């Protein structure tokens, strides 16, 4: 808590309930709006994508089609770890820390994989440091560039129809917030993320400036 932090007003239980009910109505509106956007996202047209892009994984060379692991949907997180870097991007690392148990995605016919430009041995060293088990592969054949990734990060979604692969969705920048459970929890609290953009007197950090690799706090 910083010296600039302003705490919420102290009120009676009845007044708190009135304020809470008013906020709940707005939260329900937001939920319905988010549901409508999710429906629009599902209806986005898709574009055919080369299924033969090659990656280097723990079992050797694999194709984009292989990354599906037989499932119909594939979510790819484009991680910022370039060749020769000893550690990955703190923001990307923050996001991967928030990936849940993949069995829940698999139950809905969906696979998730992280890809990075670094060679596989460098990826494996960083994964071991971070204690991650999520699948990772090293990109090959300009895959990141063809997904619109130029040294940054992003999330791509693919659909498989037989051996045909289609790209259905992409997001980057603040779009990645929706994948970070830590931020969802902080958004429930009175101090929030404690970032200056949220509102006055709630903090001084810029968006994401406080994020560190989990072994560096």
PDB file of C-alpha atoms in Angstrom:
ATOM      1  CA  UNK A   1       0.000   0.000   0.000  1.00  0.00           C
ATOM      2  CA  UNK A   2       1.465   3.353  -0.992  1.00  0.00           C
ATOM      3  CA  UNK A   3       1.052   6.706   0.737  1.00  0.00           C
ATOM      4  CA  UNK A   4      -1.179   7.869  -2.115  1.00  0.00           C
ATOM      5  CA  UNK A   5      -3.718   5.110  -1.567  1.00  0.00           C
ATOM      6  CA  UNK A   6      -7.223   6.270  -0.657  1.00  0.00           C
ATOM      7  CA  UNK A   7      -9.298   3.690   1.188  1.00  0.00           C
ATOM      8  CA  UNK A   8     -13.027   3.181   0.533  1.00  0.00           C
ATOM      9  CA  UNK A   9     -15.586   5.020   2.649  1.00  0.00           C
ATOM     10  CA  UNK A  10     -16.794   3.337   5.836  1.00  0.00           C
ATOM     11  CA  UNK A  11     -20.582   2.921   5.868  1.00  0.00           C
ATOM     12  CA  UNK A  12     -23.287   0.928   7.621  1.00  0.00           C
ATOM     13  CA  UNK A  13     -24.169  -2.621   6.602  1.00  0.00           C
ATOM     14  CA  UNK A  14     -27.413  -1.395   5.009  1.00  0.00           C
ATOM     15  CA  UNK A  15     -25.638   1.274   2.967  1.00  0.00           C
ATOM     16  CA  UNK A  16     -22.975  -1.240   1.922  1.00  0.00           C
ATOM     17  CA  UNK A  17     -25.695  -3.638   0.719  1.00  0.00           C
ATOM     18  CA  UNK A  18     -27.347  -0.883  -1.344  1.00  0.00           C
ATOM     19  CA  UNK A  19     -24.038  -0.021  -2.986  1.00  0.00           C
ATOM     20  CA  UNK A  20     -23.243  -3.692  -3.516  1.00  0.00           C
ATOM     21  CA  UNK A  21     -26.625  -4.328  -5.173  1.00  0.00           C
ATOM     22  CA  UNK A  22     -26.111  -1.356  -7.505  1.00  0.00           C
ATOM     23  CA  UNK A  23     -22.704  -2.676  -8.515  1.00  0.00           C
ATOM     24  CA  UNK A  24     -24.117  -6.178  -8.969  1.00  0.00           C
ATOM     25  CA  UNK A  25     -26.572  -4.863 -11.555  1.00  0.00           C
ATOM     26  CA  UNK A  26     -23.677  -3.369 -13.536  1.00  0.00           C
ATOM     27  CA  UNK A  27     -21.637  -6.562 -13.161  1.00  0.00           C
ATOM     28  CA  UNK A  28     -24.518  -8.549 -14.627  1.00  0.00           C
ATOM     29  CA  UNK A  29     -24.692  -6.109 -17.557  1.00  0.00           C
ATOM     30  CA  UNK A  30     -20.963  -6.605 -18.104  1.00  0.00           C
ATOM     31  CA  UNK A  31     -21.352 -10.388 -17.988  1.00  0.00           C
ATOM     32  CA  UNK A  32     -24.106 -10.284 -20.605  1.00  0.00           C
ATOM     33  CA  UNK A  33     -22.008  -7.965 -22.778  1.00  0.00           C
ATOM     34  CA  UNK A  34     -19.006 -10.306 -22.440  1.00  0.00           C
ATOM     35  CA  UNK A  35     -21.223 -13.261 -23.396  1.00  0.00           C
ATOM     36  CA  UNK A  36     -22.345 -11.390 -26.506  1.00  0.00           C
ATOM     37  CA  UNK A  37     -18.755 -10.619 -27.479  1.00  0.00           C
ATOM     38  CA  UNK A  38     -17.790 -14.257 -26.923  1.00  0.00           C
ATOM     39  CA  UNK A  39     -20.609 -15.296 -29.250  1.00  0.00           C
ATOM     40  CA  UNK A  40     -19.381 -12.830 -31.865  1.00  0.00           C
ATOM     41  CA  UNK A  41     -15.854 -14.213 -31.430  1.00  0.00           C
ATOM     42  CA  UNK A  42     -17.132 -17.739 -32.061  1.00  0.00           C
ATOM     43  CA  UNK A  43     -18.783 -16.546 -35.277  1.00  0.00           C
ATOM     44  CA  UNK A  44     -15.633 -14.916 -36.676  1.00  0.00           C
ATOM     45  CA  UNK A  45     -14.791 -16.206 -40.155  1.00  0.00           C
ATOM     46  CA  UNK A  46     -11.672 -18.347 -40.355  1.00  0.00           C
ATOM     47  CA  UNK A  47      -8.755 -18.540 -42.743  1.00  0.00           C
ATOM     48  CA  UNK A  48      -7.009 -21.653 -43.999  1.00  0.00           C
ATOM     49  CA  UNK A  49      -3.563 -22.066 -42.450  1.00  0.00           C
ATOM     50  CA  UNK A  50      -0.657 -24.260 -43.496  1.00  0.00           C
ATOM     51  CA  UNK A  51      -0.774 -27.379 -41.320  1.00  0.00           C
ATOM     52  CA  UNK A  52       2.817 -28.251 -42.167  1.00  0.00           C
ATOM     53  CA  UNK A  53       4.653 -25.583 -40.175  1.00  0.00           C
ATOM     54  CA  UNK A  54       7.454 -27.340 -38.310  1.00  0.00           C
ATOM     55  CA  UNK A  55       8.425 -27.027 -34.654  1.00  0.00           C
ATOM     56  CA  UNK A  56      11.034 -28.682 -32.477  1.00  0.00           C
ATOM     57  CA  UNK A  57       9.558 -30.459 -29.478  1.00  0.00           C
ATOM     58  CA  UNK A  58      10.803 -32.900 -26.837  1.00  0.00           C
ATOM     59  CA  UNK A  59       9.981 -35.801 -29.178  1.00  0.00           C
ATOM     60  CA  UNK A  60      11.664 -34.196 -32.206  1.00  0.00           C
ATOM     61  CA  UNK A  61      10.187 -32.341 -35.155  1.00  0.00           C
ATOM     62  CA  UNK A  62       6.436 -31.892 -35.157  1.00  0.00           C
ATOM     63  CA  UNK A  63       3.996 -30.079 -37.433  1.00  0.00           C
ATOM     64  CA  UNK A  64       1.273 -27.606 -36.572  1.00  0.00           C
ATOM     65  CA  UNK A  65      -1.191 -30.413 -37.151  1.00  0.00           C
ATOM     66  CA  UNK A  66       0.701 -32.539 -34.612  1.00  0.00           C
ATOM     67  CA  UNK A  67       0.338 -29.829 -31.971  1.00  0.00           C
ATOM     68  CA  UNK A  68      -3.407 -30.502 -31.866  1.00  0.00           C
ATOM     69  CA  UNK A  69      -2.638 -33.927 -30.339  1.00  0.00           C
ATOM     70  CA  UNK A  70      -5.722 -35.260 -32.117  1.00  0.00           C
ATOM     71  CA  UNK A  71      -8.076 -32.647 -30.680  1.00  0.00           C
ATOM     72  CA  UNK A  72     -10.136 -30.253 -32.786  1.00  0.00           C
ATOM     73  CA  UNK A  73      -9.014 -26.955 -31.264  1.00  0.00           C
ATOM     74  CA  UNK A  74      -5.558 -25.537 -30.540  1.00  0.00           C
ATOM     75  CA  UNK A  75      -4.631 -22.450 -28.528  1.00  0.00           C
ATOM     76  CA  UNK A  76      -1.084 -21.224 -29.126  1.00  0.00           C
ATOM     77  CA  UNK A  77       0.632 -18.742 -26.828  1.00  0.00           C
ATOM     78  CA  UNK A  78       3.470 -16.945 -28.623  1.00  0.00           C
ATOM     79  CA  UNK A  79       6.033 -16.507 -25.835  1.00  0.00           C
ATOM     80  CA  UNK A  80       8.806 -13.902 -25.926  1.00  0.00           C
ATOM     81  CA  UNK A  81      11.980 -15.967 -25.497  1.00  0.00           C
ATOM     82  CA  UNK A  82      14.496 -15.275 -28.244  1.00  0.00           C
ATOM     83  CA  UNK A  83      17.586 -17.355 -29.013  1.00  0.00           C
ATOM     84  CA  UNK A  84      20.354 -16.635 -26.515  1.00  0.00           C
ATOM     85  CA  UNK A  85      18.107 -15.120 -23.844  1.00  0.00           C
ATOM     86  CA  UNK A  86      18.652 -16.655 -20.419  1.00  0.00           C
ATOM     87  CA  UNK A  87      15.150 -15.785 -19.209  1.00  0.00           C
ATOM     88  CA  UNK A  88      11.815 -15.176 -20.854  1.00  0.00           C
ATOM     89  CA  UNK A  89       9.717 -12.036 -20.828  1.00  0.00           C
ATOM     90  CA  UNK A  90       8.396 -11.299 -17.286  1.00  0.00           C
ATOM     91  CA  UNK A  91       4.906 -10.577 -18.660  1.00  0.00           C
ATOM     92  CA  UNK A  92       4.811 -13.795 -20.680  1.00  0.00           C
ATOM     93  CA  UNK A  93       6.086 -15.666 -17.636  1.00  0.00           C
ATOM     94  CA  UNK A  94       3.336 -14.081 -15.528  1.00  0.00           C
ATOM     95  CA  UNK A  95       0.755 -15.339 -18.003  1.00  0.00           C
ATOM     96  CA  UNK A  96       2.146 -18.890 -18.187  1.00  0.00           C
ATOM     97  CA  UNK A  97       2.186 -19.022 -14.370  1.00  0.00           C
ATOM     98  CA  UNK A  98      -1.582 -18.539 -14.589  1.00  0.00           C
ATOM     99  CA  UNK A  99      -2.296 -21.448 -16.945  1.00  0.00           C
ATOM    100  CA  UNK A 100      -4.469 -23.968 -15.126  1.00  0.00           C
ATOM    101  CA  UNK A 101      -4.577 -27.756 -15.330  1.00  0.00           C
ATOM    102  CA  UNK A 102      -4.820 -28.671 -18.986  1.00  0.00           C
ATOM    103  CA  UNK A 103      -7.185 -31.591 -18.347  1.00  0.00           C
ATOM    104  CA  UNK A 104     -10.043 -29.094 -18.282  1.00  0.00           C
ATOM    105  CA  UNK A 105      -9.203 -27.830 -21.769  1.00  0.00           C
ATOM    106  CA  UNK A 106      -8.690 -31.370 -23.026  1.00  0.00           C
ATOM    107  CA  UNK A 107     -12.179 -32.260 -21.785  1.00  0.00           C
ATOM    108  CA  UNK A 108     -13.522 -29.740 -24.313  1.00  0.00           C
ATOM    109  CA  UNK A 109     -11.446 -31.088 -27.223  1.00  0.00           C
ATOM    110  CA  UNK A 110      -8.893 -28.267 -26.923  1.00  0.00           C
ATOM    111  CA  UNK A 111      -5.097 -28.355 -26.724  1.00  0.00           C
ATOM    112  CA  UNK A 112      -2.838 -25.556 -25.504  1.00  0.00           C
ATOM    113  CA  UNK A 113       0.795 -25.144 -26.502  1.00  0.00           C
ATOM    114  CA  UNK A 114       3.408 -22.458 -25.891  1.00  0.00           C
ATOM    115  CA  UNK A 115       5.772 -21.603 -28.741  1.00  0.00           C
ATOM    116  CA  UNK A 116       8.970 -19.540 -28.649  1.00  0.00           C
ATOM    117  CA  UNK A 117      11.760 -18.732 -31.113  1.00  0.00           C
ATOM    118  CA  UNK A 118      14.516 -19.923 -28.746  1.00  0.00           C
ATOM    119  CA  UNK A 119      16.103 -23.340 -29.393  1.00  0.00           C
ATOM    120  CA  UNK A 120      14.512 -26.204 -27.483  1.00  0.00           C
ATOM    121  CA  UNK A 121      17.410 -26.679 -24.991  1.00  0.00           C
ATOM    122  CA  UNK A 122      17.097 -23.021 -23.934  1.00  0.00           C
ATOM    123  CA  UNK A 123      13.337 -23.392 -23.600  1.00  0.00           C
ATOM    124  CA  UNK A 124      13.733 -26.516 -21.489  1.00  0.00           C
ATOM    125  CA  UNK A 125      16.216 -24.780 -19.160  1.00  0.00           C
ATOM    126  CA  UNK A 126      13.841 -21.907 -18.572  1.00  0.00           C
ATOM    127  CA  UNK A 127      10.875 -24.243 -18.088  1.00  0.00           C
ATOM    128  CA  UNK A 128      12.849 -26.138 -15.454  1.00  0.00           C
ATOM    129  CA  UNK A 129      13.720 -22.917 -13.642  1.00  0.00           C
ATOM    130  CA  UNK A 130      10.055 -21.871 -13.610  1.00  0.00           C
ATOM    131  CA  UNK A 131       8.717 -25.322 -12.742  1.00  0.00           C
ATOM    132  CA  UNK A 132       6.349 -25.431 -15.716  1.00  0.00           C
ATOM    133  CA  UNK A 133       4.915 -28.559 -17.312  1.00  0.00           C
ATOM    134  CA  UNK A 134       2.784 -26.926 -20.025  1.00  0.00           C
ATOM    135  CA  UNK A 135       3.790 -28.145 -23.526  1.00  0.00           C
ATOM    136  CA  UNK A 136       6.368 -25.968 -25.311  1.00  0.00           C
ATOM    137  CA  UNK A 137       7.928 -26.139 -28.751  1.00  0.00           C
ATOM    138  CA  UNK A 138      10.528 -24.103 -30.613  1.00  0.00           C
ATOM    139  CA  UNK A 139       9.153 -22.311 -33.665  1.00  0.00           C
ATOM    140  CA  UNK A 140      10.438 -22.964 -37.153  1.00  0.00           C
ATOM    141  CA  UNK A 141       9.577 -21.925 -40.723  1.00  0.00           C
ATOM    142  CA  UNK A 142       8.490 -18.349 -39.923  1.00  0.00           C
ATOM    143  CA  UNK A 143       5.392 -19.457 -38.030  1.00  0.00           C
ATOM    144  CA  UNK A 144       5.435 -16.497 -35.619  1.00  0.00           C
ATOM    145  CA  UNK A 145       5.901 -13.953 -38.402  1.00  0.00           C
ATOM    146  CA  UNK A 146       3.018 -15.448 -40.392  1.00  0.00           C
ATOM    147  CA  UNK A 147       0.865 -15.126 -37.269  1.00  0.00           C
ATOM    148  CA  UNK A 148       1.671 -11.412 -37.091  1.00  0.00           C
ATOM    149  CA  UNK A 149       4.214 -11.802 -34.287  1.00  0.00           C
ATOM    150  CA  UNK A 150       7.264  -9.567 -34.740  1.00  0.00           C
ATOM    151  CA  UNK A 151       9.269 -10.025 -31.567  1.00  0.00           C
ATOM    152  CA  UNK A 152       6.235  -9.622 -29.347  1.00  0.00           C
ATOM    153  CA  UNK A 153       3.640 -11.935 -27.849  1.00  0.00           C
ATOM    154  CA  UNK A 154       0.133 -12.999 -28.717  1.00  0.00           C
ATOM    155  CA  UNK A 155      -2.481 -15.729 -28.625  1.00  0.00           C
ATOM    156  CA  UNK A 156      -3.594 -17.583 -31.747  1.00  0.00           C
ATOM    157  CA  UNK A 157      -6.510 -20.015 -31.965  1.00  0.00           C
ATOM    158  CA  UNK A 158      -6.774 -22.747 -34.585  1.00  0.00           C
ATOM    159  CA  UNK A 159      -9.485 -25.214 -35.585  1.00  0.00           C
ATOM    160  CA  UNK A 160      -8.826 -28.588 -37.208  1.00  0.00           C
ATOM    161  CA  UNK A 161     -11.232 -30.157 -39.683  1.00  0.00           C
ATOM    162  CA  UNK A 162      -9.700 -33.496 -40.556  1.00  0.00           C
ATOM    163  CA  UNK A 163      -6.189 -32.617 -41.741  1.00  0.00           C
ATOM    164  CA  UNK A 164      -7.172 -29.063 -42.666  1.00  0.00           C
ATOM    165  CA  UNK A 165      -6.169 -26.308 -40.242  1.00  0.00           C
ATOM    166  CA  UNK A 166      -7.828 -22.893 -39.936  1.00  0.00           C
ATOM    167  CA  UNK A 167      -6.898 -19.843 -37.898  1.00  0.00           C
ATOM    168  CA  UNK A 168      -9.928 -18.432 -36.113  1.00  0.00           C
ATOM    169  CA  UNK A 169      -8.720 -15.806 -33.620  1.00  0.00           C
ATOM    170  CA  UNK A 170      -5.771 -13.699 -32.510  1.00  0.00           C
ATOM    171  CA  UNK A 171      -5.188 -11.219 -29.685  1.00  0.00           C
ATOM    172  CA  UNK A 172      -2.269  -9.382 -28.122  1.00  0.00           C
ATOM    173  CA  UNK A 173      -1.529  -6.447 -25.782  1.00  0.00           C
ATOM    174  CA  UNK A 174      -4.348  -5.999 -23.199  1.00  0.00           C
ATOM    175  CA  UNK A 175      -6.186  -8.876 -24.863  1.00  0.00           C
ATOM    176  CA  UNK A 176      -3.878 -11.166 -22.910  1.00  0.00           C
ATOM    177  CA  UNK A 177      -5.363  -9.907 -19.631  1.00  0.00           C
ATOM    178  CA  UNK A 178      -8.318 -12.244 -20.045  1.00  0.00           C
ATOM    179  CA  UNK A 179      -5.944 -15.220 -19.623  1.00  0.00           C
ATOM    180  CA  UNK A 180      -4.414 -14.055 -16.320  1.00  0.00           C
ATOM    181  CA  UNK A 181      -6.309 -15.258 -13.258  1.00  0.00           C
ATOM    182  CA  UNK A 182      -4.122 -13.222 -10.889  1.00  0.00           C
ATOM    183  CA  UNK A 183      -5.464 -10.021 -12.437  1.00  0.00           C
ATOM    184  CA  UNK A 184      -9.043 -11.246 -12.116  1.00  0.00           C
ATOM    185  CA  UNK A 185      -8.489 -11.803  -8.377  1.00  0.00           C
ATOM    186  CA  UNK A 186      -6.829  -8.404  -7.897  1.00  0.00           C
ATOM    187  CA  UNK A 187      -9.718  -6.726  -9.730  1.00  0.00           C
ATOM    188  CA  UNK A 188     -12.002  -7.953  -6.915  1.00  0.00           C
ATOM    189  CA  UNK A 189     -10.039  -6.083  -4.239  1.00  0.00           C
ATOM    190  CA  UNK A 190     -10.305  -2.450  -3.099  1.00  0.00           C
ATOM    191  CA  UNK A 191      -6.660  -1.763  -3.999  1.00  0.00           C
ATOM    192  CA  UNK A 192      -7.030  -3.451  -7.384  1.00  0.00           C
ATOM    193  CA  UNK A 193      -3.863  -3.923  -9.425  1.00  0.00           C
ATOM    194  CA  UNK A 194      -2.405  -0.786  -7.805  1.00  0.00           C
ATOM    195  CA  UNK A 195      -1.572   0.634 -11.227  1.00  0.00           C
ATOM    196  CA  UNK A 196      -1.860   4.342 -11.943  1.00  0.00           C
ATOM    197  CA  UNK A 197      -4.219   3.963 -14.934  1.00  0.00           C
ATOM    198  CA  UNK A 198      -7.008   2.367 -12.874  1.00  0.00           C
ATOM    199  CA  UNK A 199      -8.012   5.568 -11.092  1.00  0.00           C
ATOM    200  CA  UNK A 200      -6.424   8.307  -9.014  1.00  0.00           C
ATOM    201  CA  UNK A 201      -4.950   7.400  -5.615  1.00  0.00           C
ATOM    202  CA  UNK A 202      -4.771   3.680  -6.349  1.00  0.00           C
ATOM    203  CA  UNK A 203      -1.069   3.325  -7.153  1.00  0.00           C
ATOM    204  CA  UNK A 204       1.860   4.582  -9.183  1.00  0.00           C
ATOM    205  CA  UNK A 205       2.902   1.584 -11.295  1.00  0.00           C
ATOM    206  CA  UNK A 206       2.286   1.558 -15.029  1.00  0.00           C
ATOM    207  CA  UNK A 207       0.343  -1.353 -16.559  1.00  0.00           C
ATOM    208  CA  UNK A 208       2.241  -4.528 -15.791  1.00  0.00           C
ATOM    209  CA  UNK A 209       5.340  -2.686 -14.581  1.00  0.00           C
ATOM    210  CA  UNK A 210       5.292  -4.590 -11.280  1.00  0.00           C
ATOM    211  CA  UNK A 211       5.234  -8.025 -12.899  1.00  0.00           C
ATOM    212  CA  UNK A 212       8.308 -10.151 -12.242  1.00  0.00           C
ATOM    213  CA  UNK A 213       9.238 -13.761 -12.755  1.00  0.00           C
ATOM    214  CA  UNK A 214       7.837 -15.573  -9.744  1.00  0.00           C
ATOM    215  CA  UNK A 215      11.290 -16.332  -8.311  1.00  0.00           C
ATOM    216  CA  UNK A 216      12.341 -12.662  -8.432  1.00  0.00           C
ATOM    217  CA  UNK A 217       9.864 -11.002  -6.058  1.00  0.00           C
TER     218      UNK A 217
END
